[in-house]
XYZ file of C-alpha atoms in Angstrom:
568
model
C 11.271 59.411 -30.271
C 12.238 56.409 -28.127
C 11.287 52.904 -29.278
C 9.036 50.914 -26.980
C 11.576 48.073 -26.918
C 14.341 50.292 -25.509
C 12.522 51.174 -22.299
C 13.698 48.193 -20.225
C 17.371 48.327 -21.213
C 19.869 48.528 -18.346
C 22.732 50.722 -19.522
C 24.627 50.975 -16.199
C 28.112 49.459 -16.422
C 29.910 50.945 -13.402
C 31.264 48.240 -11.094
C 31.753 48.807 -7.373
C 34.183 45.903 -6.994
C 36.275 43.847 -9.397
C 34.718 41.076 -11.436
C 37.569 38.746 -10.447
C 36.101 38.701 -6.945
C 32.771 37.394 -8.286
C 34.509 34.826 -10.460
C 36.466 33.492 -7.469
C 33.369 33.146 -5.279
C 30.893 30.573 -6.576
C 28.143 31.776 -4.229
C 27.946 35.164 -5.993
C 26.481 34.884 -9.521
C 27.519 37.232 -12.294
C 23.907 37.945 -13.292
C 20.550 37.553 -11.579
C 16.961 37.972 -12.747
C 15.031 40.409 -10.558
C 11.452 39.730 -9.515
C 10.270 42.097 -12.267
C 12.026 39.945 -14.887
C 14.865 42.396 -15.543
C 18.383 40.992 -15.893
C 20.808 42.519 -13.382
C 24.613 42.449 -13.485
C 25.666 41.961 -9.847
C 28.958 43.865 -10.254
C 27.113 47.075 -11.220
C 26.902 49.796 -8.601
C 23.260 50.379 -9.574
C 20.767 47.556 -10.059
C 17.691 48.330 -12.113
C 14.865 46.330 -10.541
C 11.769 47.841 -12.192
C 10.719 48.890 -15.679
C 8.972 52.002 -14.378
C 10.096 54.730 -11.993
C 8.497 53.399 -8.837
C 10.228 53.211 -5.476
C 13.268 50.949 -5.700
C 13.445 50.919 -9.487
C 17.169 51.699 -9.092
C 18.988 50.067 -6.168
C 22.087 52.132 -5.469
C 24.860 49.985 -3.985
C 27.738 52.355 -4.645
C 28.012 52.943 -0.882
C 29.455 49.432 -0.535
C 32.588 50.626 -2.344
C 33.343 53.189 0.373
C 32.371 51.002 3.314
C 34.738 49.230 5.677
C 33.195 45.828 5.096
C 35.562 42.875 5.077
C 35.467 40.490 2.108
C 33.226 37.968 3.832
C 30.914 40.712 5.134
C 30.675 42.123 1.608
C 29.846 38.661 0.292
C 27.081 38.167 2.873
C 25.660 41.626 2.206
C 25.491 40.930 -1.521
C 23.775 37.603 -0.885
C 21.075 39.393 1.129
C 20.485 41.977 -1.600
C 20.485 39.254 -4.279
C 17.864 37.350 -2.268
C 15.694 40.441 -1.922
C 16.052 41.494 -5.563
C 14.934 38.042 -6.738
C 12.175 37.360 -4.199
C 10.887 40.630 -2.798
C 9.344 43.858 -4.070
C 11.842 46.438 -5.324
C 10.589 48.936 -2.742
C 11.318 46.444 0.058
C 14.807 45.810 -1.311
C 15.544 49.541 -1.363
C 14.153 50.027 2.155
C 16.401 47.296 3.573
C 19.450 48.711 1.755
C 18.850 52.221 3.090
C 18.049 51.016 6.609
C 20.984 48.648 7.062
C 23.648 51.011 5.700
C 24.369 52.990 8.907
C 24.451 49.725 10.903
C 27.049 47.851 8.822
C 28.883 50.645 6.975
C 31.875 50.376 9.334
C 31.725 46.576 9.349
C 29.323 44.128 10.965
C 28.902 45.140 14.619
C 29.104 42.632 17.432
C 25.872 41.794 19.237
C 27.040 44.011 22.114
C 27.784 46.938 19.783
C 24.407 46.445 18.094
C 22.741 46.560 21.509
C 24.485 49.835 22.332
C 23.531 51.554 19.047
C 19.994 50.151 18.997
C 18.241 52.938 20.908
C 19.598 55.510 18.460
C 18.042 53.826 15.424
C 14.672 54.767 13.998
C 11.880 52.194 13.759
C 12.474 51.806 10.008
C 16.210 51.134 10.500
C 15.462 48.655 13.285
C 13.090 46.794 10.974
C 15.642 46.787 8.141
C 18.336 45.450 10.483
C 15.983 42.734 11.709
C 15.184 41.747 8.123
C 18.859 41.764 7.150
C 20.045 39.406 9.871
C 16.877 37.337 9.595
C 17.619 36.776 5.904
C 21.193 35.704 6.663
C 19.782 33.198 9.140
C 17.280 31.983 6.515
C 20.136 31.530 4.034
C 21.812 29.137 6.465
C 24.315 31.348 8.306
C 23.574 30.198 11.862
C 26.166 32.497 13.431
C 23.614 35.318 13.103
C 20.963 33.592 15.220
C 21.814 35.687 18.281
C 21.640 38.874 16.184
C 18.176 38.017 14.910
C 16.932 36.993 18.344
C 17.910 40.409 19.680
C 16.550 42.475 16.770
C 13.223 40.637 16.544
C 12.681 40.935 20.308
C 13.417 44.676 20.395
C 11.620 46.148 17.413
C 9.306 48.250 19.542
C 6.027 49.434 18.107
C 5.024 52.082 15.611
C 1.315 51.270 15.609
C -0.554 54.298 14.324
C -2.940 55.959 16.747
C -6.274 55.978 14.883
C -7.334 59.063 16.861
C -4.218 61.120 16.094
C -5.066 64.460 14.393
C -1.949 64.167 12.240
C -1.560 60.494 11.290
C -4.729 58.779 12.461
C -8.277 58.693 11.170
C -9.882 61.712 9.593
C -12.801 62.902 11.644
C -16.128 63.352 9.906
C -15.681 67.062 9.231
C -12.298 66.454 7.625
C -13.399 63.416 5.629
C -16.618 65.011 4.362
C -14.867 68.191 3.231
C -12.088 66.226 1.465
C -14.585 64.090 -0.466
C -16.733 67.113 -1.332
C -13.721 68.951 -2.759
C -12.619 65.911 -4.753
C -16.091 65.398 -6.213
C -16.245 69.046 -7.215
C -12.913 68.815 -9.025
C -14.106 65.748 -10.926
C -17.411 67.452 -11.759
C -15.480 70.190 -13.586
C -13.846 67.718 -16.004
C -14.799 67.766 -19.673
C -15.168 64.078 -20.553
C -15.505 64.631 -24.277
C -13.292 61.910 -25.745
C -12.449 63.978 -28.841
C -9.089 65.131 -27.493
C -6.061 65.815 -29.670
C -2.570 64.376 -29.281
C -1.308 67.362 -27.278
C -3.791 66.559 -24.501
C -1.970 63.275 -23.854
C 1.643 64.115 -24.746
C 1.477 67.531 -23.031
C 3.121 69.270 -25.977
C 2.678 73.012 -26.263
C 0.118 74.966 -24.246
C -3.020 73.636 -25.893
C -4.420 72.381 -22.601
C -4.201 73.765 -19.090
C -5.922 70.520 -18.058
C -4.034 67.540 -19.523
C -4.430 63.781 -19.381
C -2.000 63.572 -16.451
C -4.333 65.759 -14.368
C -7.358 63.647 -15.273
C -5.393 60.491 -14.465
C -4.501 61.880 -11.025
C -8.128 62.714 -10.241
C -9.375 59.264 -11.247
C -6.506 57.576 -9.393
C -7.290 59.537 -6.243
C -10.983 58.708 -6.525
C -10.153 55.017 -6.842
C -7.817 55.102 -3.818
C -10.686 56.569 -1.793
C -13.066 53.892 -3.063
C -10.927 50.769 -2.666
C -8.924 51.856 0.402
C -5.727 50.243 -0.840
C -2.137 51.397 -1.137
C -1.201 53.581 -4.132
C 1.034 50.783 -5.459
C -1.954 48.424 -5.584
C -3.927 50.997 -7.552
C -0.963 51.593 -9.885
C -0.884 47.828 -10.634
C -4.425 47.734 -12.061
C -4.909 46.931 -15.754
C -8.078 47.213 -17.792
C -8.498 43.424 -17.602
C -9.023 43.838 -13.855
C -12.278 45.747 -14.331
C -15.265 43.778 -15.654
C -19.061 44.089 -15.300
C -20.709 42.446 -12.298
C -21.975 39.034 -13.314
C -18.857 38.430 -15.411
C -15.915 36.230 -14.460
C -12.190 36.892 -14.268
C -11.496 33.236 -15.044
C -8.696 33.408 -12.482
C -7.650 30.183 -10.776
C -6.749 32.121 -7.605
C -10.190 33.744 -7.291
C -12.943 31.242 -6.361
C -15.934 31.653 -8.668
C -18.250 31.951 -5.663
C -16.273 35.021 -4.537
C -16.921 36.937 -7.754
C -19.721 39.471 -7.827
C -22.907 38.121 -9.353
C -25.546 40.304 -10.977
C -26.884 42.692 -8.338
C -29.505 44.372 -10.488
C -27.471 47.491 -11.299
C -25.058 48.499 -14.036
C -21.829 48.318 -12.052
C -18.285 47.031 -12.326
C -16.201 44.704 -10.205
C -12.485 45.189 -9.629
C -9.702 42.645 -9.147
C -6.934 43.834 -6.815
C -3.478 42.363 -6.245
C -1.491 41.872 -3.085
C 1.917 43.476 -2.843
C 2.945 41.579 0.276
C 2.873 37.807 -0.009
C 4.909 34.764 0.908
C 4.659 33.083 -2.480
C 8.098 32.039 -3.693
C 9.127 33.433 -7.087
C 5.873 35.425 -7.273
C 5.726 37.590 -10.371
C 4.266 41.063 -10.735
C 0.458 40.854 -10.406
C 0.568 37.128 -9.677
C -1.324 37.083 -6.359
C -4.834 38.558 -6.571
C -6.987 39.156 -3.526
C -9.562 36.393 -3.122
C -12.517 38.778 -3.190
C -13.072 41.194 -6.110
C -14.565 44.539 -5.086
C -17.880 45.916 -6.297
C -17.715 49.507 -7.524
C -20.614 51.915 -7.159
C -22.684 52.938 -10.164
C -21.246 56.453 -10.052
C -17.651 55.249 -9.914
C -18.357 52.677 -12.639
C -19.675 55.446 -14.888
C -16.655 57.614 -14.085
C -14.262 54.819 -15.108
C -16.255 54.211 -18.293
C -15.940 57.878 -19.288
C -12.233 57.853 -18.415
C -11.754 54.707 -20.502
C -13.199 56.380 -23.599
C -10.622 59.166 -23.301
C -7.883 56.591 -22.611
C -8.774 54.729 -25.842
C -8.490 57.989 -27.770
C -4.985 58.498 -26.372
C -3.848 55.009 -27.386
C -5.394 55.437 -30.851
C -3.566 58.736 -31.401
C -0.265 57.290 -30.154
C -0.549 54.367 -32.563
C -1.463 56.750 -35.369
C 1.606 58.838 -34.540
C 3.638 55.665 -35.166
C 1.922 55.063 -38.509
C -0.614 52.487 -37.234
C -4.203 53.465 -37.988
C -6.796 51.471 -36.021
C -10.471 51.929 -35.203
C -11.532 52.515 -31.612
C -13.135 49.064 -31.514
C -9.802 47.477 -32.427
C -7.967 49.603 -29.852
C -10.492 48.463 -27.235
C -9.332 44.876 -27.696
C -5.665 45.922 -27.497
C -5.789 47.781 -24.173
C -6.833 44.765 -22.084
C -3.382 44.368 -20.514
C -2.475 48.051 -20.457
C -2.277 49.834 -17.092
C -5.302 51.982 -16.312
C -2.989 54.608 -14.856
C -0.341 54.742 -17.542
C 2.887 56.723 -17.510
C 2.839 59.786 -19.764
C 6.031 58.452 -21.380
C 3.892 55.977 -23.326
C 2.332 58.719 -25.445
C 5.749 59.715 -26.785
C 6.929 56.226 -27.651
C 7.594 54.900 -31.165
C 5.696 51.649 -31.769
C 7.138 49.580 -34.609
C 4.337 47.042 -35.016
C 1.302 45.600 -33.253
C 3.062 42.361 -32.331
C 5.680 44.365 -30.451
C 2.886 46.284 -28.710
C 1.080 43.095 -27.677
C 4.343 41.536 -26.461
C 5.059 44.461 -24.155
C 1.612 44.611 -22.535
C 0.963 41.225 -20.946
C -0.894 40.162 -17.812
C 2.276 40.278 -15.675
C 4.085 43.162 -17.378
C 4.983 46.252 -15.371
C 6.165 48.499 -18.206
C 4.518 51.943 -18.304
C 2.609 51.415 -15.073
C 2.486 54.775 -13.332
C 4.973 55.451 -10.557
C 2.934 54.936 -7.379
C 4.587 58.046 -5.902
C 2.532 60.159 -8.317
C -0.683 58.631 -6.968
C 0.591 59.117 -3.423
C 1.235 62.799 -4.187
C -2.198 63.182 -5.786
C -3.846 61.801 -2.627
C -1.691 64.100 -0.486
C -2.904 67.021 -2.603
C -6.531 66.522 -1.564
C -7.927 69.624 0.146
C -10.248 69.870 3.108
C -10.971 71.744 6.328
C -10.079 70.602 9.827
C -10.982 71.682 13.328
C -7.796 70.103 14.723
C -4.963 71.360 12.537
C -4.260 74.176 10.095
C -2.417 71.814 7.757
C -4.656 68.845 6.986
C -2.656 65.932 5.586
C -4.413 63.159 3.656
C -2.764 59.815 2.918
C -4.011 56.400 1.851
C -3.115 55.177 5.351
C -5.338 57.807 6.951
C -8.178 56.895 4.604
C -7.845 53.269 5.714
C -7.729 54.330 9.379
C -10.932 56.280 8.800
C -12.699 53.351 7.153
C -11.510 50.928 9.835
C -12.690 53.152 12.667
C -16.036 53.831 11.018
C -16.464 50.153 10.280
C -15.749 49.319 13.921
C -18.368 51.875 14.941
C -20.875 50.099 12.724
C -20.119 46.773 14.410
C -18.096 45.069 11.671
C -15.871 42.243 12.874
C -12.149 41.937 12.119
C -12.700 39.646 9.110
C -15.087 42.135 7.504
C -12.750 45.057 8.197
C -9.847 43.091 6.725
C -11.771 42.379 3.525
C -12.919 46.017 3.281
C -9.448 47.543 3.531
C -6.987 44.758 2.701
C -5.212 44.919 6.089
C -4.598 41.777 8.136
C -7.157 40.669 10.713
C -4.771 41.282 13.662
C -4.331 44.879 12.455
C -8.096 45.289 12.119
C -8.703 44.110 15.713
C -6.770 47.139 16.982
C -9.652 49.350 15.859
C -12.395 47.204 17.385
C -10.845 47.686 20.828
C -11.418 51.469 20.781
C -14.569 52.383 22.657
C -17.276 54.370 20.892
C -17.194 57.378 23.224
C -13.468 57.852 22.586
C -14.120 58.078 18.860
C -16.879 60.663 19.329
C -14.655 62.964 21.404
C -12.866 64.112 18.252
C -16.004 65.218 16.454
C -17.658 66.824 19.488
C -14.832 69.266 20.248
C -14.865 71.232 17.028
C -17.685 73.724 17.478
C -15.782 76.332 19.468
C -12.664 76.048 17.346
C -11.553 79.353 15.792
C -10.124 77.743 12.674
C -13.413 76.067 11.788
C -15.268 79.324 12.426
C -12.903 81.039 9.995
C -13.616 78.360 7.408
C -17.194 79.641 7.279
C -16.434 83.362 7.126
C -15.360 83.458 3.493
C -18.592 82.113 1.939
C -20.964 84.394 3.912
C -21.892 87.203 1.503
C -24.548 88.926 -0.521
C -25.656 86.915 -3.542
C -24.367 87.906 -6.978
C -26.946 88.034 -9.761
C -25.046 85.487 -11.852
C -24.684 82.885 -9.096
C -26.694 79.695 -8.798
C -29.231 79.782 -5.986
C -29.995 77.334 -3.180
C -33.707 77.407 -2.393
C -35.306 76.464 0.928
C -38.439 74.375 1.405
C -40.652 77.479 1.125
C -38.810 78.655 -2.032
C -36.829 81.292 -0.112
C -33.236 82.031 -1.157
C -30.739 80.523 1.293
C -27.438 80.900 -0.541
C -25.486 80.625 -3.754
C -23.039 78.110 -5.211
C -19.502 78.495 -6.523
C -19.939 75.861 -9.229
C -23.452 75.060 -10.466
C -22.505 71.800 -12.226
C -20.883 70.463 -9.054
C -23.979 71.360 -7.084
C -26.225 69.563 -9.572
C -24.156 66.379 -9.161
C -24.174 66.539 -5.359
C -25.006 63.250 -3.651
C -25.609 64.654 -0.144
C -28.193 62.325 1.364
C -29.679 64.982 3.648
C -30.695 67.061 0.656
C -30.844 70.794 0.179
C -30.619 73.126 1.973
C -29.782 71.340 5.261
C -27.033 69.268 3.650
C -25.452 72.361 2.048
C -24.126 73.926 5.257
C -20.402 73.347 5.560
C -19.981 72.392 1.893
C -17.092 74.345 0.294
C -19.323 74.927 -2.746
C -22.069 76.610 -0.674
C -22.192 80.395 -0.217
C -24.733 81.170 2.544
C -26.588 84.448 2.153
C -25.924 87.020 4.848
C -29.576 87.996 5.283
C -31.238 84.618 4.645
C -33.488 83.047 7.283
C -30.991 80.457 8.471
C -32.873 80.151 11.799
C -35.830 78.695 9.928
C -33.510 76.092 8.379
C -32.129 75.401 11.867
C -35.659 74.773 13.181
C -36.294 72.336 10.342
C -33.034 70.507 11.004
C -33.699 70.285 14.748
C -37.225 68.969 14.146
C -35.820 66.380 11.756
C -33.194 65.389 14.318
C -35.802 65.123 17.062
C -38.048 62.919 14.922
C -35.154 60.626 13.994
C -33.906 60.358 17.569
C -37.277 58.948 18.568
C -36.797 56.087 16.102
C -33.168 55.097 16.719
C -31.339 53.673 19.694
C -28.668 56.285 20.413
C -26.456 53.738 22.144
C -25.519 52.186 18.814
C -24.357 55.558 17.534
C -26.394 55.711 14.336
C -24.286 57.504 11.713
C -27.295 59.262 10.142
C -28.032 60.926 13.453
C -24.385 61.910 13.866
C -24.345 63.645 10.489
C -27.589 65.439 11.217
C -26.201 66.570 14.581
C -23.137 67.982 12.812
C -25.305 69.819 10.286
C -27.245 71.425 13.141
C -23.963 72.664 14.628
C -22.804 73.975 11.243
C -26.037 75.900 10.739
C -25.598 77.442 14.197
C -22.071 78.550 13.251
C -23.370 80.239 10.090
C -26.098 81.994 12.104
C -23.518 83.245 14.619
C -21.278 84.554 11.857
C -24.120 86.283 10.042
C -25.264 87.920 13.292
C -21.701 89.051 14.024
C -21.243 90.600 10.559
C -24.672 92.303 10.627
C -24.064 93.719 14.116
C -20.705 95.158 13.046
C -22.354 96.817 10.040
C -25.041 98.338 12.264
C -22.412 99.669 14.653
C -20.564 101.330 11.772
C -23.764 102.913 10.454
C -24.949 104.116 13.871
């Protein structure tokens, strides 16, 4: 079992150029301290920049050894990487290293050569090259001014199209189905905190559902709620979640920005920026000015997750010979990451003082690799009328929120605060006209893929299934998972809100036309009360439900007619 104090040790000793070169050049230090606080030996071919396994935790510079860089070019390249390792995020440092390699591997190009190769570079490599020469200029090497003028003026644009079916916003059918599936997965979780050690350490086959799976579900749910990058979610510690009405006592968060008592039992969340211009900024040193209020349901979910988390810490301490009550553990976890690496549960903890020294406000040890949260978000399932391979990312979730917010009339400042993007980026969404946004959602009804998405649930009801009852107590359909159905938060209610839900199994011979009449009457009554020009979202959802009910009716009629033809 590995000791907790061994986790940050850098054991790499392979040099990519001789130490005498460093000693003879006073501008290149022998050691530097990375932004994470780790000590890095500059002569090593691999620089460890992070405690955890996030992007850029190991910066591989072995390629410099095989490059054709001249001594001065090598010196300048090292100075750039030293600057980035000390001042920038590890992921940014790695991105610049990867992007600049094909540009300078054969030696620094002339401005003319750079101009010739420019069109063949990807957007990411162009950005890395611009950052590289811009940093040299910032460090005082004026001979690269012409380089930076060219690169900064010719970056091009990779602005995401918010209406793209592959990278842009999720339309309402896609978004609704993704959230419904996620909520159903969470509803299946057993939140009994009396788990054994195997549940956390994943030893043996005691659990098909382990702590890592629960952690992924909660992480995904939080990404959906806060609309931030996975790295920002991975940075959160338990000290960042407090009840509304409480205070973070943070000098960088104005007291008036904190969430006062709003009459409900909810939590507020402190989030941290990952892109800032603060010199020598440490990990988790720049919080966003406005904490975020979490819903009652999400607050309860985090509370139940926290109880299981405390059990895991208690068992890990006990496994190291430290027996503490849950109340005592509660006070210890304040600076522990909410989404903790599974490696923690296998660590040997020598004493409590060592434990408390490792988990501080700015520590990054055992914070989950953000790539795992990214993968969990990408694993979200849903249906789409535009593609057979729906891809969900945190970027697409933000695009969706930004577009919806623009539809609701939010200004750029409000959109920026909602999603954490800059105001200039938010303005891009305000410029899209409302009718253009609606085109996506209005074209789905004749789509074969969406029709196929409804064919599987249509069936005769099994005796053991849960039952969806109509307003006149008639059976409309069954459910795949009764507990998920009981926790459903669909605002339109049953049975109208059930159509299209992946948990709903419409009956083949139910009177779906009667439900359609009810939905159309409800839509007609609501249309008389709202100005359609503003695009009221409640009306949009009701319109979609009417279309979904019509699809189910068409499918039922088609199946029944085929049966009658076979029996004729």
